[in-house]
Amino acid sequence: MLAGAGMPAMAQSAPFEYESDIEAVTVIAPDHNTSGDVESEGILYEVSLDNRFEKVLQNGLQIGARLTLRGQRDHPDRPGFVGMFDGTPGPTGAYSGLSGMAQDDEIGARGSVETAYLELDGGYGELRMGRDRGVAARFHEGAPSALTHAGINNPYLDPDGLKILRTNHDLTGPSAKVSYATPRILGLRAGLSFTPDSEAKGLDRNVDAGHGQPGLSNAVEVAANLSRRLPQSGIRIEAALGWSTAEADSPFAGVRDRVETLSGGANIELTSGVSFGGSWLKSDNGFQSADYEAWEIGAGFEAFETDFSVNYGEAEDSLAVLESEAFSIAASREVVDGLRLGLAYQDETLTALTKKRAGSGFVAEITLNGNFFDFAGN
């Protein structure tokens, strides 16, 4: 006992922690006013189970893992953001995933392992290895929106099947990759991702080669993110820049050796609680003279414990010969703990080479989320 009392105390590692959360989202779009053979879907849904594992070692290194399972029923003509709109027949854009070919068979409910990675986080930054989005998508900043799943930009669920606006720079989808992100210094951090082969059939980003879409390999993404509150004015600024490139492989004429994409976005929150921002993205789509370009602006504020937002955006795909514009005014509120209700009025148009489609009406978003299971132990 005397010998033991003279020994220095050894640091103890933190216990192993496991947390699992479940979320269910239902989007209801009743009686939409549509034209141009648009078939609106009255009810769409998504269910996700997010599992996180974490342990902090004696030296302070945090070891974690994440596994996310998702099931979804999106518009049957638009799974994974791809779409065929009877524009100009031909290949599909390497970034946009859009095509002017005739519509294919409808697709019903699907499920996917969207995230499965190992994470090491210490004083020198964060390293992720596995199935995950790249840093360009993770660092995205843009306009505020009261809707989380059925907004006009980067939608998860699309009742009218007209949304082609995407600025969150998700080139490779949830494909297996290696990513590194620096620590945040004075509000700024940078990141790099490498994806050997983009093959994921993600629910919101299908990059599996098919329907004339080029295969992507050796993809590199570089991104920077700023999140800082100005000490004197109290204004918070969030901004992001992203660039990516990948080798493109396609049997179609006009394909480039590589696809390149550039994006930027920002959001400014005033001390009054009013925020406004926007985002922009441009990609050469992996083909000659076939750019995809999209942008969105919006503003939001909170009043009476309710979030409000107004958004407008446009997108153009030169390869598929498609042009889109969309407007949304939305509000959402947490009614009780774990239940959030959102309501929006949206007006969208999509113009192809010889056809114009449109849809407008109210969209309701019901979100249920809660803790599924927790565990902590050695």
Short mmCIF file of N, CA and C in Angstrom, two decimals, residues 146-147 306-309 329-333 340-345 363 365:
data_model
loop_
_atom_site.label_atom_id
_atom_site.label_comp_id
_atom_site.label_asym_id
_atom_site.label_seq_id
_atom_site.Cartn_x
_atom_site.Cartn_y
_atom_site.Cartn_z
N ALA A 146 -36.74 27.65 -43.89
CA ALA A 146 -37.56 27.09 -42.81
C ALA A 146 -37.85 25.62 -43.04
N LEU A 147 -37.68 25.12 -44.26
CA LEU A 147 -37.88 23.70 -44.57
C LEU A 147 -36.54 22.99 -44.61
N THR A 306 -41.49 31.14 -34.22
CA THR A 306 -41.65 30.51 -35.54
C THR A 306 -40.57 31.03 -36.47
N ASP A 307 -40.00 30.13 -37.26
CA ASP A 307 -39.00 30.50 -38.26
C ASP A 307 -39.68 30.79 -39.59
N PHE A 308 -39.31 31.91 -40.22
CA PHE A 308 -39.85 32.28 -41.52
C PHE A 308 -38.70 32.42 -42.52
N SER A 309 -38.98 32.13 -43.79
CA SER A 309 -37.95 32.29 -44.83
C SER A 309 -38.60 32.56 -46.18
N ILE A 329 -41.95 30.65 -50.04
CA ILE A 329 -42.11 31.38 -48.79
C ILE A 329 -42.60 30.37 -47.76
N ALA A 330 -41.88 30.27 -46.64
CA ALA A 330 -42.12 29.15 -45.72
C ALA A 330 -42.07 29.59 -44.28
N ALA A 331 -42.66 28.77 -43.42
CA ALA A 331 -42.63 28.97 -41.97
C ALA A 331 -42.61 27.60 -41.31
N SER A 332 -41.91 27.50 -40.19
CA SER A 332 -41.87 26.24 -39.44
C SER A 332 -41.76 26.55 -37.96
N ARG A 333 -42.26 25.60 -37.14
CA ARG A 333 -42.28 25.81 -35.69
C ARG A 333 -42.23 24.47 -34.98
N ARG A 340 -41.87 19.00 -35.22
CA ARG A 340 -41.76 20.28 -35.92
C ARG A 340 -42.67 20.27 -37.14
N LEU A 341 -43.43 21.35 -37.31
CA LEU A 341 -44.35 21.48 -38.43
C LEU A 341 -43.90 22.63 -39.31
N GLY A 342 -43.88 22.40 -40.62
CA GLY A 342 -43.50 23.43 -41.58
C GLY A 342 -44.55 23.55 -42.67
N LEU A 343 -44.71 24.75 -43.19
CA LEU A 343 -45.67 25.00 -44.26
C LEU A 343 -45.05 26.00 -45.22
N ALA A 344 -45.17 25.73 -46.52
CA ALA A 344 -44.58 26.62 -47.53
C ALA A 344 -45.49 26.71 -48.73
N TYR A 345 -45.41 27.86 -49.40
CA TYR A 345 -46.01 27.99 -50.73
C TYR A 345 -44.86 28.05 -51.72
N VAL A 363 -46.95 23.19 -49.52
CA VAL A 363 -46.20 22.00 -49.12
C VAL A 363 -46.11 21.98 -47.61
N GLU A 365 -44.56 20.06 -44.21
CA GLU A 365 -43.45 19.21 -43.80
C GLU A 365 -43.61 18.89 -42.31
#
